[in-house]
Amino acid sequence: MRTADIRDGWHGNAQQPFAVANLVSCRAHHHQPFQRHVSAATSGATWPWQLQDGSPSSLGPMALLGDLLLQKLRRSMVNPDRNPLKDLVEIDETEMPFRSRHDPEDRPKGGRSPVGKMFVVCAVELSSDGHPRRIRMKHIPDGASKTLHGFIGQAVEPGAHIITDGWLGYENPPANTHEAKVVSGKKAHDILHWVHRVFSNLKTWAKGVFHGLRKCHLQRYLDEFVFRWNRRRHMRSAFDTLLGIGVGLGPATYRDFVEQRA
């Protein structure tokens, strides 16, 4: 396996390419089952009997193991060394309803009230001819200036030019030039076309595949969506990239994921 085949979207290489080659080639000894290699590739080996302590009694050991592997794979969808977005970047935020056992019956349907809603901010990197490249998404508590500027600082390269709507929370970013396209008599998706296309795809995926998302796990789902989007043109190497990132992460138990420590 060539290192060049293990790509992270548009930039960089995944970690530990030789370890990934050993894992995907299934080089296991007769006394080492393949599950041990899969666990190592997804950030730490954990076995069914380790999952029963403090876990929901309604799930069997193998169901818990499957859920643990899924969470580890989702954690491996974020490369710690990924490069920030550059050049021209569209940014906007949206809201999504969340699944809950206690949804308020009179939940407000408009405005920026947080009742019954989850807020998501998204940045879309554009090429010179206006086509989308990579994206970043984050679950945010509100649309305040401090929150949005913090996201820009993490997701966007200093010096990149960002385009937003007229929301005051985006004004005066500390390290980027800013262009505000005020929505006046036009629909938001006509002003910021690609970021709203991403939001549309996200909501269709979330409601269609998962029938809604839980608030406590929203960021994991966003990480999966971002990983899939950024590698939509690199399907052949996406799985190798996933395993390569997972090998470089530290171990995590089922309890770590339940308590949001991993």
PDB file of C-alpha atoms in Angstrom:
ATOM      1  CA  MET A   1       0.000   0.000   0.000  1.00  0.00           C
ATOM      2  CA  ARG A   2       1.408   3.330  -1.016  1.00  0.00           C
ATOM      3  CA  THR A   3       1.370   6.232   1.409  1.00  0.00           C
ATOM      4  CA  ALA A   4      -0.071   8.418  -1.341  1.00  0.00           C
ATOM      5  CA  ASP A   5      -3.147   6.180  -1.368  1.00  0.00           C
ATOM      6  CA  ILE A   6      -3.985   7.049   2.244  1.00  0.00           C
ATOM      7  CA  ARG A   7      -5.263  10.585   1.891  1.00  0.00           C
ATOM      8  CA  ASP A   8      -7.201  12.873   4.219  1.00  0.00           C
ATOM      9  CA  GLY A   9      -9.583  14.549   1.808  1.00  0.00           C
ATOM     10  CA  TRP A  10      -7.747  17.294  -0.009  1.00  0.00           C
ATOM     11  CA  HIS A  11      -4.684  17.513   2.194  1.00  0.00           C
ATOM     12  CA  GLY A  12      -2.236  15.366   4.117  1.00  0.00           C
ATOM     13  CA  ASN A  13      -1.727  11.684   4.780  1.00  0.00           C
ATOM     14  CA  ALA A  14      -3.272   9.443   7.395  1.00  0.00           C
ATOM     15  CA  GLN A  15      -1.149   8.331  10.308  1.00  0.00           C
ATOM     16  CA  GLN A  16       0.637   4.970  10.536  1.00  0.00           C
ATOM     17  CA  PRO A  17       0.244   3.751   6.911  1.00  0.00           C
ATOM     18  CA  PHE A  18       2.321   0.600   7.522  1.00  0.00           C
ATOM     19  CA  ALA A  19       0.226  -0.344  10.555  1.00  0.00           C
ATOM     20  CA  VAL A  20      -2.901   0.084   8.454  1.00  0.00           C
ATOM     21  CA  ALA A  21      -1.447  -2.131   5.742  1.00  0.00           C
ATOM     22  CA  ASN A  22      -0.899  -4.880   8.307  1.00  0.00           C
ATOM     23  CA  LEU A  23      -4.412  -4.468   9.669  1.00  0.00           C
ATOM     24  CA  VAL A  24      -6.304  -4.516   6.401  1.00  0.00           C
ATOM     25  CA  SER A  25      -4.274  -7.440   5.111  1.00  0.00           C
ATOM     26  CA  CYS A  26      -5.491  -9.520   8.113  1.00  0.00           C
ATOM     27  CA  ARG A  27      -2.025 -10.728   9.157  1.00  0.00           C
ATOM     28  CA  ALA A  28      -3.185 -12.446  12.337  1.00  0.00           C
ATOM     29  CA  HIS A  29      -1.482 -15.358  14.037  1.00  0.00           C
ATOM     30  CA  HIS A  30      -3.443 -18.514  14.710  1.00  0.00           C
ATOM     31  CA  HIS A  31      -3.883 -17.551  18.379  1.00  0.00           C
ATOM     32  CA  GLN A  32      -4.893 -13.927  17.646  1.00  0.00           C
ATOM     33  CA  PRO A  33      -8.444 -13.539  16.303  1.00  0.00           C
ATOM     34  CA  PHE A  34      -9.126 -10.857  13.727  1.00  0.00           C
ATOM     35  CA  GLN A  35     -11.311  -8.985  16.240  1.00  0.00           C
ATOM     36  CA  ARG A  36      -8.163  -8.026  18.145  1.00  0.00           C
ATOM     37  CA  HIS A  37      -6.773  -6.305  15.052  1.00  0.00           C
ATOM     38  CA  VAL A  38     -10.048  -4.477  14.435  1.00  0.00           C
ATOM     39  CA  SER A  39     -10.084  -3.250  18.039  1.00  0.00           C
ATOM     40  CA  ALA A  40      -6.504  -2.027  17.757  1.00  0.00           C
ATOM     41  CA  ALA A  41      -7.355  -0.192  14.573  1.00  0.00           C
ATOM     42  CA  THR A  42     -10.247   1.529  16.287  1.00  0.00           C
ATOM     43  CA  SER A  43      -8.282   2.881  19.229  1.00  0.00           C
ATOM     44  CA  GLY A  44      -7.884   0.246  21.911  1.00  0.00           C
ATOM     45  CA  ALA A  45      -8.978  -3.368  22.364  1.00  0.00           C
ATOM     46  CA  THR A  46     -12.070  -3.870  24.518  1.00  0.00           C
ATOM     47  CA  TRP A  47     -13.909  -7.142  24.914  1.00  0.00           C
ATOM     48  CA  PRO A  48     -17.582  -7.928  25.634  1.00  0.00           C
ATOM     49  CA  TRP A  49     -17.093  -8.716  29.327  1.00  0.00           C
ATOM     50  CA  GLN A  50     -15.528  -5.279  29.804  1.00  0.00           C
ATOM     51  CA  LEU A  51     -18.693  -3.613  28.507  1.00  0.00           C
ATOM     52  CA  GLN A  52     -21.143  -5.091  30.986  1.00  0.00           C
ATOM     53  CA  ASP A  53     -20.063  -3.013  33.984  1.00  0.00           C
ATOM     54  CA  GLY A  54     -22.306   0.046  34.109  1.00  0.00           C
ATOM     55  CA  SER A  55     -23.831  -0.597  30.669  1.00  0.00           C
ATOM     56  CA  PRO A  56     -27.546  -0.817  29.824  1.00  0.00           C
ATOM     57  CA  SER A  57     -28.795  -4.260  30.830  1.00  0.00           C
ATOM     58  CA  SER A  58     -31.099  -4.424  27.808  1.00  0.00           C
ATOM     59  CA  LEU A  59     -28.137  -4.765  25.440  1.00  0.00           C
ATOM     60  CA  GLY A  60     -26.212  -7.989  25.133  1.00  0.00           C
ATOM     61  CA  PRO A  61     -22.397  -8.147  25.136  1.00  0.00           C
ATOM     62  CA  MET A  62     -22.090  -8.396  21.349  1.00  0.00           C
ATOM     63  CA  ALA A  63     -24.515  -5.505  20.803  1.00  0.00           C
ATOM     64  CA  LEU A  64     -22.418  -3.389  23.164  1.00  0.00           C
ATOM     65  CA  LEU A  65     -19.269  -4.432  21.369  1.00  0.00           C
ATOM     66  CA  GLY A  66     -20.773  -3.415  18.049  1.00  0.00           C
ATOM     67  CA  ASP A  67     -21.826  -0.035  19.450  1.00  0.00           C
ATOM     68  CA  LEU A  68     -18.370   0.475  20.941  1.00  0.00           C
ATOM     69  CA  LEU A  69     -16.689  -0.218  17.605  1.00  0.00           C
ATOM     70  CA  LEU A  70     -19.093   2.193  15.895  1.00  0.00           C
ATOM     71  CA  GLN A  71     -18.238   4.959  18.374  1.00  0.00           C
ATOM     72  CA  LYS A  72     -14.516   4.312  17.961  1.00  0.00           C
ATOM     73  CA  LEU A  73     -14.836   4.480  14.195  1.00  0.00           C
ATOM     74  CA  ARG A  74     -16.684   7.789  14.479  1.00  0.00           C
ATOM     75  CA  ARG A  75     -13.989   9.135  16.788  1.00  0.00           C
ATOM     76  CA  SER A  76     -11.422   8.123  14.172  1.00  0.00           C
ATOM     77  CA  MET A  77     -13.208  10.258  11.588  1.00  0.00           C
ATOM     78  CA  VAL A  78     -11.536  13.378  13.003  1.00  0.00           C
ATOM     79  CA  ASN A  79      -7.871  13.679  12.116  1.00  0.00           C
ATOM     80  CA  PRO A  80      -6.099  15.605  14.924  1.00  0.00           C
ATOM     81  CA  ASP A  81      -3.615  16.935  12.354  1.00  0.00           C
ATOM     82  CA  ARG A  82      -6.088  18.026   9.695  1.00  0.00           C
ATOM     83  CA  ASN A  83      -5.450  21.343   7.993  1.00  0.00           C
ATOM     84  CA  PRO A  84      -7.865  24.276   8.439  1.00  0.00           C
ATOM     85  CA  LEU A  85      -9.962  25.563   5.560  1.00  0.00           C
ATOM     86  CA  LYS A  86      -8.315  28.192   3.384  1.00  0.00           C
ATOM     87  CA  ASP A  87      -8.823  30.680   0.533  1.00  0.00           C
ATOM     88  CA  LEU A  88     -12.574  31.425   0.339  1.00  0.00           C
ATOM     89  CA  VAL A  89     -14.960  30.068   3.004  1.00  0.00           C
ATOM     90  CA  GLU A  90     -18.736  30.321   3.370  1.00  0.00           C
ATOM     91  CA  ILE A  91     -20.018  30.157   6.966  1.00  0.00           C
ATOM     92  CA  ASP A  92     -23.529  30.007   8.374  1.00  0.00           C
ATOM     93  CA  GLU A  93     -25.435  28.337  11.179  1.00  0.00           C
ATOM     94  CA  THR A  94     -28.695  26.411  11.293  1.00  0.00           C
ATOM     95  CA  GLU A  95     -30.972  24.726  13.803  1.00  0.00           C
ATOM     96  CA  MET A  96     -32.236  21.167  14.072  1.00  0.00           C
ATOM     97  CA  PRO A  97     -34.886  19.641  16.349  1.00  0.00           C
ATOM     98  CA  PHE A  98     -33.587  16.927  18.642  1.00  0.00           C
ATOM     99  CA  ARG A  99     -35.157  13.692  19.784  1.00  0.00           C
ATOM    100  CA  SER A 100     -36.129  13.658  23.440  1.00  0.00           C
ATOM    101  CA  ARG A 101     -38.519  11.840  25.719  1.00  0.00           C
ATOM    102  CA  HIS A 102     -39.724  15.175  27.055  1.00  0.00           C
ATOM    103  CA  ASP A 103     -40.160  17.396  23.998  1.00  0.00           C
ATOM    104  CA  PRO A 104     -42.137  20.524  24.947  1.00  0.00           C
ATOM    105  CA  GLU A 105     -45.584  20.574  23.351  1.00  0.00           C
ATOM    106  CA  ASP A 106     -45.484  24.337  22.770  1.00  0.00           C
ATOM    107  CA  ARG A 107     -41.936  24.440  21.385  1.00  0.00           C
ATOM    108  CA  PRO A 108     -41.347  27.720  19.485  1.00  0.00           C
ATOM    109  CA  LYS A 109     -40.812  27.139  15.757  1.00  0.00           C
ATOM    110  CA  GLY A 110     -38.891  30.291  14.802  1.00  0.00           C
ATOM    111  CA  GLY A 111     -36.213  32.687  15.988  1.00  0.00           C
ATOM    112  CA  ARG A 112     -33.153  31.783  18.026  1.00  0.00           C
ATOM    113  CA  SER A 113     -34.839  30.231  21.046  1.00  0.00           C
ATOM    114  CA  PRO A 114     -32.820  27.177  22.169  1.00  0.00           C
ATOM    115  CA  VAL A 115     -35.899  25.280  23.430  1.00  0.00           C
ATOM    116  CA  GLY A 116     -36.052  21.911  21.698  1.00  0.00           C
ATOM    117  CA  LYS A 117     -33.337  22.878  19.195  1.00  0.00           C
ATOM    118  CA  MET A 118     -29.726  22.101  18.419  1.00  0.00           C
ATOM    119  CA  PHE A 119     -27.555  24.752  16.757  1.00  0.00           C
ATOM    120  CA  VAL A 120     -24.977  23.784  14.154  1.00  0.00           C
ATOM    121  CA  VAL A 121     -22.404  26.011  12.455  1.00  0.00           C
ATOM    122  CA  CYS A 122     -20.815  25.022   9.158  1.00  0.00           C
ATOM    123  CA  ALA A 123     -17.914  26.304   7.059  1.00  0.00           C
ATOM    124  CA  VAL A 124     -17.497  25.352   3.387  1.00  0.00           C
ATOM    125  CA  GLU A 125     -14.197  25.867   1.590  1.00  0.00           C
ATOM    126  CA  LEU A 126     -14.669  27.032  -2.009  1.00  0.00           C
ATOM    127  CA  SER A 127     -12.346  26.716  -4.973  1.00  0.00           C
ATOM    128  CA  SER A 128     -11.419  29.675  -7.165  1.00  0.00           C
ATOM    129  CA  ASP A 129     -14.282  28.840  -9.516  1.00  0.00           C
ATOM    130  CA  GLY A 130     -16.815  28.635  -6.674  1.00  0.00           C
ATOM    131  CA  HIS A 131     -17.115  24.862  -6.228  1.00  0.00           C
ATOM    132  CA  PRO A 132     -17.169  23.232  -2.756  1.00  0.00           C
ATOM    133  CA  ARG A 133     -14.133  21.417  -1.423  1.00  0.00           C
ATOM    134  CA  ARG A 134     -13.872  20.561   2.286  1.00  0.00           C
ATOM    135  CA  ILE A 135     -16.268  21.370   5.145  1.00  0.00           C
ATOM    136  CA  ARG A 136     -16.210  21.678   8.934  1.00  0.00           C
ATOM    137  CA  MET A 137     -19.237  21.440  11.269  1.00  0.00           C
ATOM    138  CA  LYS A 138     -19.686  21.954  14.995  1.00  0.00           C
ATOM    139  CA  HIS A 139     -22.472  21.750  17.534  1.00  0.00           C
ATOM    140  CA  ILE A 140     -22.679  25.166  19.224  1.00  0.00           C
ATOM    141  CA  PRO A 141     -24.710  26.355  22.235  1.00  0.00           C
ATOM    142  CA  ASP A 142     -25.701  29.695  20.693  1.00  0.00           C
ATOM    143  CA  GLY A 143     -24.949  32.196  17.951  1.00  0.00           C
ATOM    144  CA  ALA A 144     -22.984  34.633  20.101  1.00  0.00           C
ATOM    145  CA  SER A 145     -19.914  36.376  18.738  1.00  0.00           C
ATOM    146  CA  LYS A 146     -17.574  34.532  21.120  1.00  0.00           C
ATOM    147  CA  THR A 147     -18.928  31.159  19.996  1.00  0.00           C
ATOM    148  CA  LEU A 148     -18.766  31.893  16.264  1.00  0.00           C
ATOM    149  CA  HIS A 149     -15.329  33.521  16.415  1.00  0.00           C
ATOM    150  CA  GLY A 150     -14.055  30.492  18.331  1.00  0.00           C
ATOM    151  CA  PHE A 151     -15.299  28.182  15.581  1.00  0.00           C
ATOM    152  CA  ILE A 152     -13.713  30.346  12.887  1.00  0.00           C
ATOM    153  CA  GLY A 153     -10.405  30.303  14.736  1.00  0.00           C
ATOM    154  CA  GLN A 154     -10.440  26.478  14.868  1.00  0.00           C
ATOM    155  CA  ALA A 155     -11.783  25.713  11.392  1.00  0.00           C
ATOM    156  CA  VAL A 156     -10.439  28.473   9.140  1.00  0.00           C
ATOM    157  CA  GLU A 157      -6.857  29.370   8.311  1.00  0.00           C
ATOM    158  CA  PRO A 158      -5.773  32.899   9.329  1.00  0.00           C
ATOM    159  CA  GLY A 159      -5.903  35.184   6.323  1.00  0.00           C
ATOM    160  CA  ALA A 160      -8.675  33.291   4.533  1.00  0.00           C
ATOM    161  CA  HIS A 161     -11.617  35.353   3.293  1.00  0.00           C
ATOM    162  CA  ILE A 162     -14.935  34.396   4.891  1.00  0.00           C
ATOM    163  CA  ILE A 163     -18.435  35.127   3.596  1.00  0.00           C
ATOM    164  CA  THR A 164     -21.417  35.174   5.978  1.00  0.00           C
ATOM    165  CA  ASP A 165     -24.919  36.596   6.214  1.00  0.00           C
ATOM    166  CA  GLY A 166     -25.676  39.773   8.113  1.00  0.00           C
ATOM    167  CA  TRP A 167     -25.726  38.213  11.602  1.00  0.00           C
ATOM    168  CA  LEU A 168     -23.808  40.445  14.026  1.00  0.00           C
ATOM    169  CA  GLY A 169     -22.053  37.493  15.665  1.00  0.00           C
ATOM    170  CA  TYR A 170     -19.747  37.162  12.642  1.00  0.00           C
ATOM    171  CA  GLU A 171     -18.554  40.763  12.582  1.00  0.00           C
ATOM    172  CA  ASN A 172     -14.856  41.577  13.026  1.00  0.00           C
ATOM    173  CA  PRO A 173     -13.259  38.101  13.084  1.00  0.00           C
ATOM    174  CA  PRO A 174      -9.794  38.441  14.647  1.00  0.00           C
ATOM    175  CA  ALA A 175      -7.674  36.840  11.891  1.00  0.00           C
ATOM    176  CA  ASN A 176      -9.729  36.868   8.684  1.00  0.00           C
ATOM    177  CA  THR A 177     -11.151  39.277   6.169  1.00  0.00           C
ATOM    178  CA  HIS A 178     -14.935  39.276   6.268  1.00  0.00           C
ATOM    179  CA  GLU A 179     -17.665  39.898   3.715  1.00  0.00           C
ATOM    180  CA  ALA A 180     -21.243  40.086   5.006  1.00  0.00           C
ATOM    181  CA  LYS A 181     -23.967  39.402   2.443  1.00  0.00           C
ATOM    182  CA  VAL A 182     -27.083  40.809   4.060  1.00  0.00           C
ATOM    183  CA  VAL A 183     -30.236  38.842   3.277  1.00  0.00           C
ATOM    184  CA  SER A 184     -32.740  41.483   2.148  1.00  0.00           C
ATOM    185  CA  GLY A 185     -35.621  40.315   0.033  1.00  0.00           C
ATOM    186  CA  LYS A 186     -33.723  37.160  -0.980  1.00  0.00           C
ATOM    187  CA  LYS A 187     -33.655  33.650   0.389  1.00  0.00           C
ATOM    188  CA  ALA A 188     -30.601  32.662   2.394  1.00  0.00           C
ATOM    189  CA  HIS A 189     -29.734  29.756   0.092  1.00  0.00           C
ATOM    190  CA  ASP A 190     -29.500  32.200  -2.816  1.00  0.00           C
ATOM    191  CA  ILE A 191     -26.868  34.223  -0.936  1.00  0.00           C
ATOM    192  CA  LEU A 192     -24.848  31.377   0.618  1.00  0.00           C
ATOM    193  CA  HIS A 193     -25.555  28.581  -1.828  1.00  0.00           C
ATOM    194  CA  TRP A 194     -23.122  25.844  -0.815  1.00  0.00           C
ATOM    195  CA  VAL A 195     -23.357  26.043   2.966  1.00  0.00           C
ATOM    196  CA  HIS A 196     -27.133  25.728   2.695  1.00  0.00           C
ATOM    197  CA  ARG A 197     -26.749  22.808   0.300  1.00  0.00           C
ATOM    198  CA  VAL A 198     -24.640  21.099   2.976  1.00  0.00           C
ATOM    199  CA  PHE A 199     -27.293  21.824   5.626  1.00  0.00           C
ATOM    200  CA  SER A 200     -29.979  20.366   3.373  1.00  0.00           C
ATOM    201  CA  ASN A 201     -27.980  17.172   2.837  1.00  0.00           C
ATOM    202  CA  LEU A 202     -27.248  16.913   6.568  1.00  0.00           C
ATOM    203  CA  LYS A 203     -30.899  17.179   7.585  1.00  0.00           C
ATOM    204  CA  THR A 204     -32.047  14.731   4.923  1.00  0.00           C
ATOM    205  CA  TRP A 205     -29.390  12.234   6.073  1.00  0.00           C
ATOM    206  CA  ALA A 206     -30.181  12.716   9.778  1.00  0.00           C
ATOM    207  CA  LYS A 207     -33.953  12.418   9.456  1.00  0.00           C
ATOM    208  CA  GLY A 208     -33.908   9.712   6.810  1.00  0.00           C
ATOM    209  CA  VAL A 209     -31.220   7.365   8.146  1.00  0.00           C
ATOM    210  CA  PHE A 210     -31.484   7.994  11.899  1.00  0.00           C
ATOM    211  CA  HIS A 211     -35.042   9.407  12.178  1.00  0.00           C
ATOM    212  CA  GLY A 212     -33.663  12.322  14.167  1.00  0.00           C
ATOM    213  CA  LEU A 213     -30.586  12.872  16.324  1.00  0.00           C
ATOM    214  CA  ARG A 214     -29.960  12.953  20.068  1.00  0.00           C
ATOM    215  CA  LYS A 215     -28.463  16.144  21.424  1.00  0.00           C
ATOM    216  CA  CYS A 216     -25.755  14.465  23.518  1.00  0.00           C
ATOM    217  CA  HIS A 217     -24.335  12.621  20.478  1.00  0.00           C
ATOM    218  CA  LEU A 218     -24.800  15.335  17.851  1.00  0.00           C
ATOM    219  CA  GLN A 219     -21.105  16.134  17.395  1.00  0.00           C
ATOM    220  CA  ARG A 220     -20.322  12.461  16.609  1.00  0.00           C
ATOM    221  CA  TYR A 221     -22.890  12.485  13.825  1.00  0.00           C
ATOM    222  CA  LEU A 222     -21.531  15.768  12.491  1.00  0.00           C
ATOM    223  CA  ASP A 223     -18.011  14.295  12.465  1.00  0.00           C
ATOM    224  CA  GLU A 224     -19.269  11.329  10.437  1.00  0.00           C
ATOM    225  CA  PHE A 225     -21.061  13.584   7.953  1.00  0.00           C
ATOM    226  CA  VAL A 226     -17.962  15.774   7.536  1.00  0.00           C
ATOM    227  CA  PHE A 227     -15.758  12.713   6.999  1.00  0.00           C
ATOM    228  CA  ARG A 228     -18.091  11.344   4.319  1.00  0.00           C
ATOM    229  CA  TRP A 229     -18.419  14.705   2.557  1.00  0.00           C
ATOM    230  CA  ASN A 230     -14.695  15.458   2.507  1.00  0.00           C
ATOM    231  CA  ARG A 231     -13.928  12.039   0.988  1.00  0.00           C
ATOM    232  CA  ARG A 232     -16.794  11.846  -1.478  1.00  0.00           C
ATOM    233  CA  ARG A 233     -14.221  11.794  -4.302  1.00  0.00           C
ATOM    234  CA  HIS A 234     -11.783   9.498  -2.480  1.00  0.00           C
ATOM    235  CA  MET A 235     -13.990   6.527  -1.670  1.00  0.00           C
ATOM    236  CA  ARG A 236     -11.266   3.989  -2.412  1.00  0.00           C
ATOM    237  CA  SER A 237      -8.881   5.348   0.212  1.00  0.00           C
ATOM    238  CA  ALA A 238     -11.471   6.518   2.799  1.00  0.00           C
ATOM    239  CA  PHE A 239     -11.453   3.265   4.786  1.00  0.00           C
ATOM    240  CA  ASP A 240      -7.653   3.160   4.842  1.00  0.00           C
ATOM    241  CA  THR A 241      -7.650   6.738   6.103  1.00  0.00           C
ATOM    242  CA  LEU A 242     -10.147   5.817   8.830  1.00  0.00           C
ATOM    243  CA  LEU A 243      -8.007   2.951  10.107  1.00  0.00           C
ATOM    244  CA  GLY A 244      -4.842   5.033   9.842  1.00  0.00           C
ATOM    245  CA  ILE A 245      -6.271   7.766  12.077  1.00  0.00           C
ATOM    246  CA  GLY A 246      -7.641   5.197  14.532  1.00  0.00           C
ATOM    247  CA  VAL A 247      -4.248   3.555  15.033  1.00  0.00           C
ATOM    248  CA  GLY A 248      -2.788   6.869  16.206  1.00  0.00           C
ATOM    249  CA  LEU A 249      -5.468   7.524  18.852  1.00  0.00           C
ATOM    250  CA  GLY A 250      -5.305   6.413  22.455  1.00  0.00           C
ATOM    251  CA  PRO A 251      -7.512   3.670  23.930  1.00  0.00           C
ATOM    252  CA  ALA A 252     -11.089   4.378  25.033  1.00  0.00           C
ATOM    253  CA  THR A 253     -13.651   2.270  26.891  1.00  0.00           C
ATOM    254  CA  TYR A 254     -17.402   2.103  26.499  1.00  0.00           C
ATOM    255  CA  ARG A 255     -17.790   4.161  29.672  1.00  0.00           C
ATOM    256  CA  ASP A 256     -15.607   6.908  28.141  1.00  0.00           C
ATOM    257  CA  PHE A 257     -18.055   7.277  25.274  1.00  0.00           C
ATOM    258  CA  VAL A 258     -21.174   7.135  27.451  1.00  0.00           C
ATOM    259  CA  GLU A 259     -19.789   9.834  29.755  1.00  0.00           C
ATOM    260  CA  GLN A 260     -18.516  11.939  26.807  1.00  0.00           C
ATOM    261  CA  ARG A 261     -14.868  11.678  27.841  1.00  0.00           C
ATOM    262  CA  ALA A 262     -13.653  10.330  24.486  1.00  0.00           C
TER     263      ALA A 262
END
